[in-house]
Short mmCIF file of C-alpha atoms in Angstrom, two decimals:
data_model
loop_
_atom_site.label_atom_id
_atom_site.label_comp_id
_atom_site.label_asym_id
_atom_site.label_seq_id
_atom_site.Cartn_x
_atom_site.Cartn_y
_atom_site.Cartn_z
CA UNK A 1 123.90 -18.93 -71.89
CA UNK A 2 125.07 -22.09 -73.66
CA UNK A 3 124.53 -22.03 -77.42
CA UNK A 4 122.15 -24.78 -78.60
CA UNK A 5 124.04 -25.25 -81.88
CA UNK A 6 127.75 -25.02 -81.04
CA UNK A 7 130.14 -25.23 -78.11
CA UNK A 8 130.52 -21.49 -77.56
CA UNK A 9 132.45 -20.30 -80.65
CA UNK A 10 129.57 -17.97 -81.50
CA UNK A 11 130.15 -16.05 -78.28
CA UNK A 12 133.74 -15.27 -79.29
CA UNK A 13 133.21 -13.98 -82.83
CA UNK A 14 130.71 -12.07 -84.94
CA UNK A 15 128.86 -14.56 -87.13
CA UNK A 16 126.29 -12.08 -88.43
CA UNK A 17 127.96 -11.51 -91.85
CA UNK A 18 128.01 -15.27 -92.42
CA UNK A 19 124.32 -15.63 -91.59
CA UNK A 20 122.99 -13.35 -94.30
CA UNK A 21 119.85 -14.86 -95.90
CA UNK A 22 121.64 -15.07 -99.26
CA UNK A 23 124.00 -17.70 -97.76
CA UNK A 24 121.25 -19.91 -96.32
CA UNK A 25 121.51 -22.33 -99.29
CA UNK A 26 125.23 -22.87 -98.54
CA UNK A 27 124.80 -23.63 -94.85
CA UNK A 28 121.75 -25.85 -95.38
CA UNK A 29 123.59 -28.03 -97.89
CA UNK A 30 126.64 -28.25 -95.61
CA UNK A 31 124.39 -29.12 -92.67
CA UNK A 32 122.83 -31.98 -94.63
CA UNK A 33 126.31 -33.21 -95.55
CA UNK A 34 127.36 -33.15 -91.88
CA UNK A 35 124.32 -35.24 -90.97
CA UNK A 36 125.08 -37.81 -93.67
CA UNK A 37 128.72 -38.06 -92.67
CA UNK A 38 128.10 -38.00 -88.94
CA UNK A 39 130.72 -35.21 -88.82
CA UNK A 40 129.62 -32.02 -87.04
CA UNK A 41 132.84 -30.08 -87.82
CA UNK A 42 133.41 -30.69 -91.58
CA UNK A 43 137.14 -29.91 -91.43
CA UNK A 44 138.42 -32.46 -93.97
CA UNK A 45 137.66 -33.80 -97.40
CA UNK A 46 135.43 -32.16 -99.95
CA UNK A 47 131.74 -31.88 -100.69
CA UNK A 48 129.67 -31.28 -103.81
CA UNK A 49 127.38 -28.24 -103.55
CA UNK A 50 124.68 -27.33 -106.06
CA UNK A 51 124.74 -23.65 -106.91
CA UNK A 52 121.48 -21.70 -106.49
CA UNK A 53 119.68 -20.04 -109.38
CA UNK A 54 119.53 -16.59 -107.76
CA UNK A 55 122.61 -14.56 -108.77
CA UNK A 56 122.67 -12.65 -105.48
CA UNK A 57 122.93 -15.97 -103.58
CA UNK A 58 125.82 -17.15 -105.76
CA UNK A 59 127.53 -13.79 -105.45
CA UNK A 60 127.30 -13.90 -101.64
CA UNK A 61 129.32 -17.13 -101.57
CA UNK A 62 132.17 -16.11 -103.90
CA UNK A 63 134.40 -14.91 -101.09
CA UNK A 64 133.94 -18.17 -99.19
CA UNK A 65 134.21 -20.66 -102.05
CA UNK A 66 136.65 -18.85 -104.37
CA UNK A 67 137.66 -20.34 -107.71
CA UNK A 68 135.88 -19.80 -111.02
CA UNK A 69 132.64 -17.82 -111.23
CA UNK A 70 129.64 -19.77 -109.98
CA UNK A 71 126.96 -20.85 -112.46
CA UNK A 72 123.31 -21.60 -111.68
CA UNK A 73 122.66 -25.32 -111.21
CA UNK A 74 126.38 -26.12 -111.29
CA UNK A 75 127.71 -28.68 -108.80
CA UNK A 76 130.92 -27.25 -107.39
CA UNK A 77 133.36 -29.46 -105.50
CA UNK A 78 134.31 -27.49 -102.41
CA UNK A 79 137.50 -28.20 -100.45
CA UNK A 80 136.47 -28.15 -96.79
CA UNK A 81 140.05 -27.54 -95.61
CA UNK A 82 140.22 -24.35 -97.69
CA UNK A 83 136.77 -23.25 -96.55
CA UNK A 84 137.89 -23.87 -92.97
CA UNK A 85 140.98 -21.67 -93.49
CA UNK A 86 138.76 -18.84 -94.75
CA UNK A 87 136.47 -19.12 -91.73
CA UNK A 88 139.38 -19.39 -89.29
CA UNK A 89 140.34 -15.81 -90.16
CA UNK A 90 137.30 -14.79 -88.11
CA UNK A 91 138.11 -17.16 -85.26
CA UNK A 92 140.55 -20.08 -85.07
CA UNK A 93 137.85 -22.40 -83.74
CA UNK A 94 135.27 -21.51 -86.38
CA UNK A 95 134.75 -24.47 -88.72
CA UNK A 96 132.42 -25.06 -91.69
CA UNK A 97 130.36 -27.26 -89.43
CA UNK A 98 129.93 -24.59 -86.76
CA UNK A 99 128.94 -22.00 -89.36
CA UNK A 100 126.52 -24.45 -90.99
CA UNK A 101 124.95 -25.30 -87.62
CA UNK A 102 124.18 -21.60 -87.04
CA UNK A 103 123.00 -21.11 -90.60
CA UNK A 104 120.66 -24.10 -90.38
CA UNK A 105 119.84 -23.30 -86.73
CA UNK A 106 120.33 -26.85 -85.44
CA UNK A 107 123.03 -29.10 -84.07
CA UNK A 108 124.59 -31.24 -86.74
CA UNK A 109 125.16 -34.99 -86.90
CA UNK A 110 122.87 -35.56 -83.92
CA UNK A 111 122.04 -39.09 -85.05
CA UNK A 112 125.72 -40.01 -85.14
CA UNK A 113 126.27 -38.29 -81.82
CA UNK A 114 123.35 -40.20 -80.29
CA UNK A 115 124.61 -43.43 -81.77
CA UNK A 116 128.06 -42.90 -80.29
CA UNK A 117 126.54 -42.05 -76.90
CA UNK A 118 124.38 -45.18 -77.15
CA UNK A 119 127.40 -47.34 -77.89
CA UNK A 120 129.29 -45.86 -74.94
CA UNK A 121 126.31 -46.30 -72.61
CA UNK A 122 125.79 -49.90 -73.74
CA UNK A 123 129.43 -50.77 -73.18
CA UNK A 124 129.36 -49.16 -69.74
CA UNK A 125 126.17 -51.00 -68.82
CA UNK A 126 127.68 -54.32 -69.85
CA UNK A 127 130.77 -53.71 -67.73
CA UNK A 128 128.62 -52.79 -64.73
CA UNK A 129 126.36 -55.81 -65.15
CA UNK A 130 129.29 -58.21 -65.55
CA UNK A 131 130.94 -56.90 -62.40
CA UNK A 132 127.69 -56.98 -60.42
CA UNK A 133 126.78 -60.60 -61.18
CA UNK A 134 130.25 -62.04 -60.70
CA UNK A 135 130.36 -64.30 -57.69
CA UNK A 136 126.60 -64.85 -57.39
CA UNK A 137 125.48 -68.13 -55.80
CA UNK A 138 125.65 -71.24 -57.99
CA UNK A 139 122.23 -72.44 -56.86
CA UNK A 140 120.36 -69.77 -58.85
CA UNK A 141 118.14 -71.46 -61.44
CA UNK A 142 119.18 -69.40 -64.47
CA UNK A 143 122.56 -69.51 -66.19
CA UNK A 144 124.55 -66.62 -64.71
CA UNK A 145 127.26 -66.39 -67.36
CA UNK A 146 127.50 -62.67 -68.35
CA UNK A 147 126.76 -63.44 -72.00
CA UNK A 148 123.67 -65.48 -71.08
CA UNK A 149 122.38 -62.79 -68.71
CA UNK A 150 122.99 -60.06 -71.29
CA UNK A 151 121.17 -62.06 -73.99
CA UNK A 152 118.03 -62.66 -71.95
CA UNK A 153 117.94 -59.04 -70.73
CA UNK A 154 118.28 -57.86 -74.31
CA UNK A 155 115.50 -60.14 -75.54
CA UNK A 156 113.19 -58.91 -72.78
CA UNK A 157 113.86 -55.24 -73.60
CA UNK A 158 115.76 -54.53 -70.41
CA UNK A 159 118.96 -53.22 -72.02
CA UNK A 160 117.35 -50.21 -73.70
CA UNK A 161 115.24 -49.62 -70.60
CA UNK A 162 118.30 -49.55 -68.34
CA UNK A 163 120.28 -47.32 -70.69
CA UNK A 164 117.46 -44.76 -70.49
CA UNK A 165 117.38 -45.02 -66.68
CA UNK A 166 119.53 -42.52 -64.79
CA UNK A 167 119.48 -44.87 -61.76
CA UNK A 168 120.68 -47.93 -63.68
CA UNK A 169 123.91 -48.37 -61.71
CA UNK A 170 122.01 -48.33 -58.44
CA UNK A 171 119.36 -50.74 -59.74
CA UNK A 172 121.95 -53.22 -61.02
CA UNK A 173 123.80 -53.15 -57.71
CA UNK A 174 120.57 -53.65 -55.74
CA UNK A 175 119.42 -56.48 -58.02
CA UNK A 176 122.73 -58.29 -57.63
CA UNK A 177 122.53 -57.80 -53.86
CA UNK A 178 119.07 -59.41 -53.78
CA UNK A 179 120.29 -62.40 -55.78
CA UNK A 180 123.31 -62.77 -53.50
CA UNK A 181 121.00 -63.04 -50.49
CA UNK A 182 118.75 -65.76 -51.89
CA UNK A 183 118.72 -68.90 -49.74
CA UNK A 184 120.10 -72.23 -50.83
CA UNK A 185 117.28 -74.75 -51.47
CA UNK A 186 115.23 -76.01 -49.74
CA UNK A 187 115.36 -72.93 -47.47
CA UNK A 188 113.00 -70.07 -48.29
CA UNK A 189 112.82 -66.37 -47.47
CA UNK A 190 110.12 -63.69 -47.33
CA UNK A 191 110.44 -61.24 -50.22
CA UNK A 192 109.91 -58.29 -47.89
CA UNK A 193 113.20 -58.83 -46.04
CA UNK A 194 115.47 -58.97 -49.10
CA UNK A 195 116.02 -55.18 -49.19
CA UNK A 196 116.87 -54.06 -45.62
CA UNK A 197 114.89 -51.00 -44.62
CA UNK A 198 112.48 -51.16 -47.57
CA UNK A 199 109.99 -54.05 -47.36
CA UNK A 200 108.13 -52.83 -50.45
CA UNK A 201 111.13 -52.40 -52.77
CA UNK A 202 110.35 -55.69 -54.52
CA UNK A 203 106.58 -55.36 -54.67
CA UNK A 204 104.98 -56.57 -57.88
CA UNK A 205 105.28 -53.98 -60.64
CA UNK A 206 108.43 -52.27 -59.37
CA UNK A 207 111.36 -51.89 -61.76
CA UNK A 208 113.73 -53.54 -59.29
CA UNK A 209 111.54 -56.63 -58.88
CA UNK A 210 111.27 -57.07 -62.64
CA UNK A 211 115.03 -56.65 -63.06
CA UNK A 212 115.85 -59.23 -60.37
CA UNK A 213 113.58 -61.83 -61.99
CA UNK A 214 114.97 -61.07 -65.45
CA UNK A 215 118.61 -61.35 -64.36
CA UNK A 216 117.85 -64.60 -62.55
CA UNK A 217 116.25 -66.05 -65.69
CA UNK A 218 112.86 -66.91 -64.17
CA UNK A 219 110.71 -64.17 -65.74
CA UNK A 220 108.46 -64.58 -68.76
CA UNK A 221 107.37 -67.82 -70.45
CA UNK A 222 103.82 -67.18 -69.26
CA UNK A 223 104.92 -67.56 -65.67
CA UNK A 224 103.15 -65.53 -63.00
CA UNK A 225 105.23 -63.28 -60.75
CA UNK A 226 104.52 -65.33 -57.63
CA UNK A 227 105.67 -68.50 -59.40
CA UNK A 228 108.85 -66.81 -60.64
CA UNK A 229 109.77 -65.73 -57.11
CA UNK A 230 108.96 -69.20 -55.81
CA UNK A 231 111.58 -70.68 -58.16
CA UNK A 232 114.10 -68.50 -56.35
CA UNK A 233 112.99 -69.73 -52.92
CA UNK A 234 111.17 -66.48 -52.20
CA UNK A 235 107.69 -66.29 -50.71
CA UNK A 236 105.46 -63.39 -51.70
CA UNK A 237 102.79 -62.64 -49.17
CA UNK A 238 102.24 -66.36 -48.68
CA UNK A 239 99.27 -65.68 -46.42
CA UNK A 240 97.27 -64.15 -49.28
CA UNK A 241 95.65 -65.95 -52.22
CA UNK A 242 95.51 -69.73 -52.52
CA UNK A 243 92.51 -72.04 -52.83
CA UNK A 244 88.95 -71.80 -51.58
CA UNK A 245 87.77 -75.16 -50.27
CA UNK A 246 84.40 -76.53 -49.22
CA UNK A 247 83.99 -80.04 -47.86
CA UNK A 248 87.62 -80.89 -48.64
CA UNK A 249 89.81 -80.45 -45.57
CA UNK A 250 93.47 -80.65 -44.63
CA UNK A 251 94.33 -83.57 -42.36
CA UNK A 252 93.35 -83.05 -38.70
CA UNK A 253 91.39 -79.88 -39.43
CA UNK A 254 87.91 -79.81 -37.96
CA UNK A 255 85.46 -77.20 -39.25
CA UNK A 256 81.71 -77.08 -39.99
CA UNK A 257 80.73 -78.84 -43.20
CA UNK A 258 79.33 -75.68 -44.81
CA UNK A 259 82.37 -73.51 -43.99
CA UNK A 260 84.37 -72.17 -46.91
CA UNK A 261 88.06 -71.96 -46.06
CA UNK A 262 90.88 -70.09 -47.78
CA UNK A 263 94.07 -72.15 -47.82
CA UNK A 264 96.89 -69.66 -48.55
CA UNK A 265 100.15 -70.68 -50.23
CA UNK A 266 101.82 -71.19 -46.84
CA UNK A 267 99.35 -73.97 -45.99
CA UNK A 268 99.27 -75.45 -49.48
CA UNK A 269 103.05 -75.93 -49.48
CA UNK A 270 102.70 -78.44 -46.63
CA UNK A 271 99.13 -79.65 -47.06
CA UNK A 272 98.06 -83.23 -46.35
CA UNK A 273 94.44 -83.91 -47.20
CA UNK A 274 91.82 -85.83 -45.26
CA UNK A 275 90.54 -88.93 -47.02
CA UNK A 276 87.14 -88.65 -48.75
CA UNK A 277 84.00 -89.59 -46.78
CA UNK A 278 83.74 -92.71 -48.95
CA UNK A 279 86.22 -94.35 -51.32
CA UNK A 280 86.22 -92.80 -54.79
CA UNK A 281 84.25 -89.69 -53.84
CA UNK A 282 84.66 -86.79 -56.26
CA UNK A 283 86.36 -83.51 -55.44
CA UNK A 284 85.26 -80.86 -57.93
CA UNK A 285 87.57 -78.05 -59.05
CA UNK A 286 86.21 -74.80 -60.49
CA UNK A 287 87.63 -71.44 -61.52
CA UNK A 288 84.99 -68.95 -60.45
CA UNK A 289 83.97 -67.95 -56.90
CA UNK A 290 80.34 -67.69 -58.05
CA UNK A 291 80.22 -71.49 -58.25
CA UNK A 292 81.68 -71.72 -54.74
CA UNK A 293 79.08 -69.26 -53.44
CA UNK A 294 76.25 -71.34 -54.83
CA UNK A 295 77.81 -74.54 -53.46
CA UNK A 296 78.23 -73.02 -50.00
CA UNK A 297 74.56 -72.06 -49.94
CA UNK A 298 73.75 -75.64 -50.95
CA UNK A 299 75.93 -76.98 -48.13
CA UNK A 300 74.24 -74.70 -45.61
CA UNK A 301 70.91 -76.46 -46.34
CA UNK A 302 72.42 -79.89 -45.64
CA UNK A 303 71.34 -81.14 -49.07
CA UNK A 304 74.83 -81.98 -50.29
CA UNK A 305 75.89 -85.46 -51.36
CA UNK A 306 77.57 -88.21 -49.41
CA UNK A 307 77.67 -89.04 -45.73
CA UNK A 308 78.96 -85.63 -44.66
CA UNK A 309 76.02 -83.75 -46.19
CA UNK A 310 78.11 -81.18 -48.07
CA UNK A 311 79.47 -80.46 -51.52
CA UNK A 312 83.14 -81.17 -52.14
CA UNK A 313 84.45 -78.22 -54.11
CA UNK A 314 87.75 -76.40 -54.63
CA UNK A 315 87.93 -72.99 -56.30
CA UNK A 316 91.14 -71.57 -57.79
CA UNK A 317 89.61 -68.06 -58.08
CA UNK A 318 91.41 -67.50 -61.37
CA UNK A 319 94.67 -68.82 -62.75
CA UNK A 320 96.01 -71.66 -60.57
CA UNK A 321 99.64 -71.38 -59.52
CA UNK A 322 102.08 -74.28 -59.49
CA UNK A 323 101.64 -74.46 -55.71
CA UNK A 324 97.88 -74.76 -56.14
CA UNK A 325 97.94 -77.37 -58.92
CA UNK A 326 100.42 -79.44 -56.93
CA UNK A 327 98.20 -79.28 -53.85
CA UNK A 328 95.19 -80.39 -55.89
CA UNK A 329 97.16 -83.29 -57.34
CA UNK A 330 97.77 -84.61 -53.81
CA UNK A 331 94.05 -85.34 -53.39
CA UNK A 332 94.34 -88.54 -55.42
CA UNK A 333 96.95 -89.91 -53.02
CA UNK A 334 94.34 -90.17 -50.25
CA UNK A 335 91.57 -91.59 -52.40
CA UNK A 336 89.77 -88.64 -53.97
CA UNK A 337 88.74 -88.63 -57.61
CA UNK A 338 89.18 -85.20 -59.14
CA UNK A 339 87.04 -83.40 -61.75
CA UNK A 340 88.27 -80.05 -63.13
CA UNK A 341 86.79 -77.25 -65.15
CA UNK A 342 86.96 -73.50 -65.93
CA UNK A 343 85.48 -70.98 -68.35
CA UNK A 344 85.38 -71.71 -72.07
CA UNK A 345 87.89 -69.03 -73.01
CA UNK A 346 91.67 -69.08 -73.68
CA UNK A 347 92.66 -68.55 -70.05
CA UNK A 348 90.10 -71.09 -68.81
CA UNK A 349 91.37 -73.71 -71.25
CA UNK A 350 94.90 -73.03 -70.03
CA UNK A 351 93.71 -73.53 -66.44
CA UNK A 352 92.22 -76.91 -67.29
CA UNK A 353 95.36 -78.01 -69.13
CA UNK A 354 97.49 -77.05 -66.11
CA UNK A 355 95.23 -78.99 -63.76
CA UNK A 356 95.15 -82.07 -65.99
CA UNK A 357 98.92 -81.97 -66.42
CA UNK A 358 99.39 -81.83 -62.64
CA UNK A 359 96.78 -84.54 -61.98
CA UNK A 360 96.79 -86.94 -64.95
CA UNK A 361 94.02 -89.05 -63.37
CA UNK A 362 91.67 -86.06 -63.18
CA UNK A 363 88.67 -85.80 -65.47
CA UNK A 364 87.35 -82.74 -67.31
CA UNK A 365 84.06 -81.66 -65.78
CA UNK A 366 81.48 -80.49 -68.33
CA UNK A 367 84.27 -79.14 -70.51
CA UNK A 368 83.24 -80.91 -73.72
CA UNK A 369 81.88 -79.73 -77.05
CA UNK A 370 78.25 -80.36 -76.12
CA UNK A 371 78.50 -78.31 -72.92
CA UNK A 372 80.09 -75.45 -74.83
CA UNK A 373 77.56 -75.34 -77.66
CA UNK A 374 74.66 -75.62 -75.21
CA UNK A 375 75.82 -72.59 -73.24
CA UNK A 376 77.58 -70.28 -75.71
CA UNK A 377 74.92 -67.61 -76.08
CA UNK A 378 76.79 -65.34 -78.54
CA UNK A 379 78.63 -65.79 -81.82
CA UNK A 380 81.39 -63.67 -83.37
CA UNK A 381 83.06 -65.51 -86.23
CA UNK A 382 86.82 -65.06 -86.28
CA UNK A 383 87.00 -63.33 -82.90
CA UNK A 384 88.28 -66.42 -81.07
CA UNK A 385 90.77 -68.94 -82.44
CA UNK A 386 91.42 -72.12 -80.49
CA UNK A 387 93.99 -74.73 -81.54
CA UNK A 388 93.46 -78.45 -81.14
CA UNK A 389 96.40 -78.48 -78.74
CA UNK A 390 94.45 -76.09 -76.49
CA UNK A 391 91.79 -78.75 -75.80
CA UNK A 392 93.63 -82.10 -75.85
CA UNK A 393 90.86 -83.79 -73.82
CA UNK A 394 88.34 -82.97 -76.61
CA UNK A 395 89.84 -81.89 -79.97
CA UNK A 396 86.36 -81.16 -81.38
CA UNK A 397 85.92 -78.49 -78.70
CA UNK A 398 88.65 -76.36 -80.29
CA UNK A 399 86.90 -76.45 -83.67
CA UNK A 400 83.54 -75.59 -82.12
CA UNK A 401 84.96 -72.61 -80.22
CA UNK A 402 86.73 -71.31 -83.31
CA UNK A 403 83.56 -71.63 -85.41
CA UNK A 404 81.40 -69.89 -82.83
CA UNK A 405 84.13 -67.35 -82.01
CA UNK A 406 82.84 -66.56 -78.53
CA UNK A 407 83.51 -67.70 -74.95
CA UNK A 408 81.11 -69.37 -72.54
CA UNK A 409 81.27 -69.00 -68.79
CA UNK A 410 80.75 -71.18 -65.75
CA UNK A 411 77.93 -68.94 -64.54
CA UNK A 412 75.95 -69.99 -67.65
CA UNK A 413 76.24 -73.63 -66.52
CA UNK A 414 75.53 -73.00 -62.87
CA UNK A 415 72.37 -75.12 -62.62
CA UNK A 416 74.09 -78.17 -64.13
CA UNK A 417 77.17 -77.71 -61.97
CA UNK A 418 75.11 -77.48 -58.79
CA UNK A 419 73.19 -80.58 -59.89
CA UNK A 420 76.48 -82.46 -60.18
CA UNK A 421 77.55 -81.30 -56.74
CA UNK A 422 74.24 -82.54 -55.35
CA UNK A 423 74.61 -85.94 -57.00
CA UNK A 424 78.29 -86.22 -56.19
CA UNK A 425 79.03 -87.27 -59.79
CA UNK A 426 80.41 -85.05 -62.55
CA UNK A 427 78.20 -84.95 -65.62
CA UNK A 428 79.62 -85.04 -69.15
CA UNK A 429 83.15 -86.03 -68.20
#
């Protein structure tokens, strides 16, 4: 059986006389010295040892340390070469460090050993990464210089994660292979075909998917996974997700006025909208499906506004992607006016900012200070901090939300929102 404290010397010699309890003080002090030095053998130089108070402990060490008689509390400078020569009489491979490791019952200088192993592993990882990314296509969006790739992986915590991964070489090779197969713009590819024989290898949440996006330089910065892949020309299940629409139709589509459609990313990438039923009609944009449900029930009664008898509503069902905000922005090109809103919470404010940035002519829809204070039913001072830059369309809204410290939700405004859909005009823009 392999010894946990040395490399087998103990199996070739009798260490029992050296491990007498009266010598424990000697080995413990030498073990501490080995840890400080990062030297598990202790075969050179000298070390200061403080002599114990018990005479039997000092007496036990006389044969090993030699020299003048040992005094209690004295600090004796011990020549490690001489001590090594004394120990070598028992076995030529027996060193002060090996004896101390057995006396202290632990491996010595583990921190230094781990540090050296870490340095070696880091250097090996860098060589592997540099070789793997050499020759990758020039059309990748991120800078693919080895130093740049290494820096962004380090900042994102990937270096330590890879070093601890026994499959790191395989993962790096696979990630580089995925990047090498990415199409040149404007061509696109389905994510599920990038790893032959394993359509789920790059599913969201897998280590390989995260590594590919990190190496390519498109991960992070608040960007959703689908958006990051899209920057690489990769479509992720582009038949799932997208926008819910009611009374706002793609060009040449013919469906009942009260039908709620889901327009997945595949359709939104090429969408052309029908013109509004009358010039300047409003298309309303909301975050929550509960508003869409209520609007669809309204449309089913035929009590909606305008000549088509339906509400005109788009629902992002959460955070809008770049594909979705771009599709919404195209409504203005065919004559729609656009009103946007979301919940009064940090993510909802971010949704509204994204929509307003994509469609500068859009108007906030009941997203002002008055609407918030009217519908915020709780207060928790200090629990919510909103900066003025979070609500550029109404700076006072940020102050009000910070003072109240609580969110407000679209469901709390449902009656007013449905009233606006009925009238065809957004209130409190």
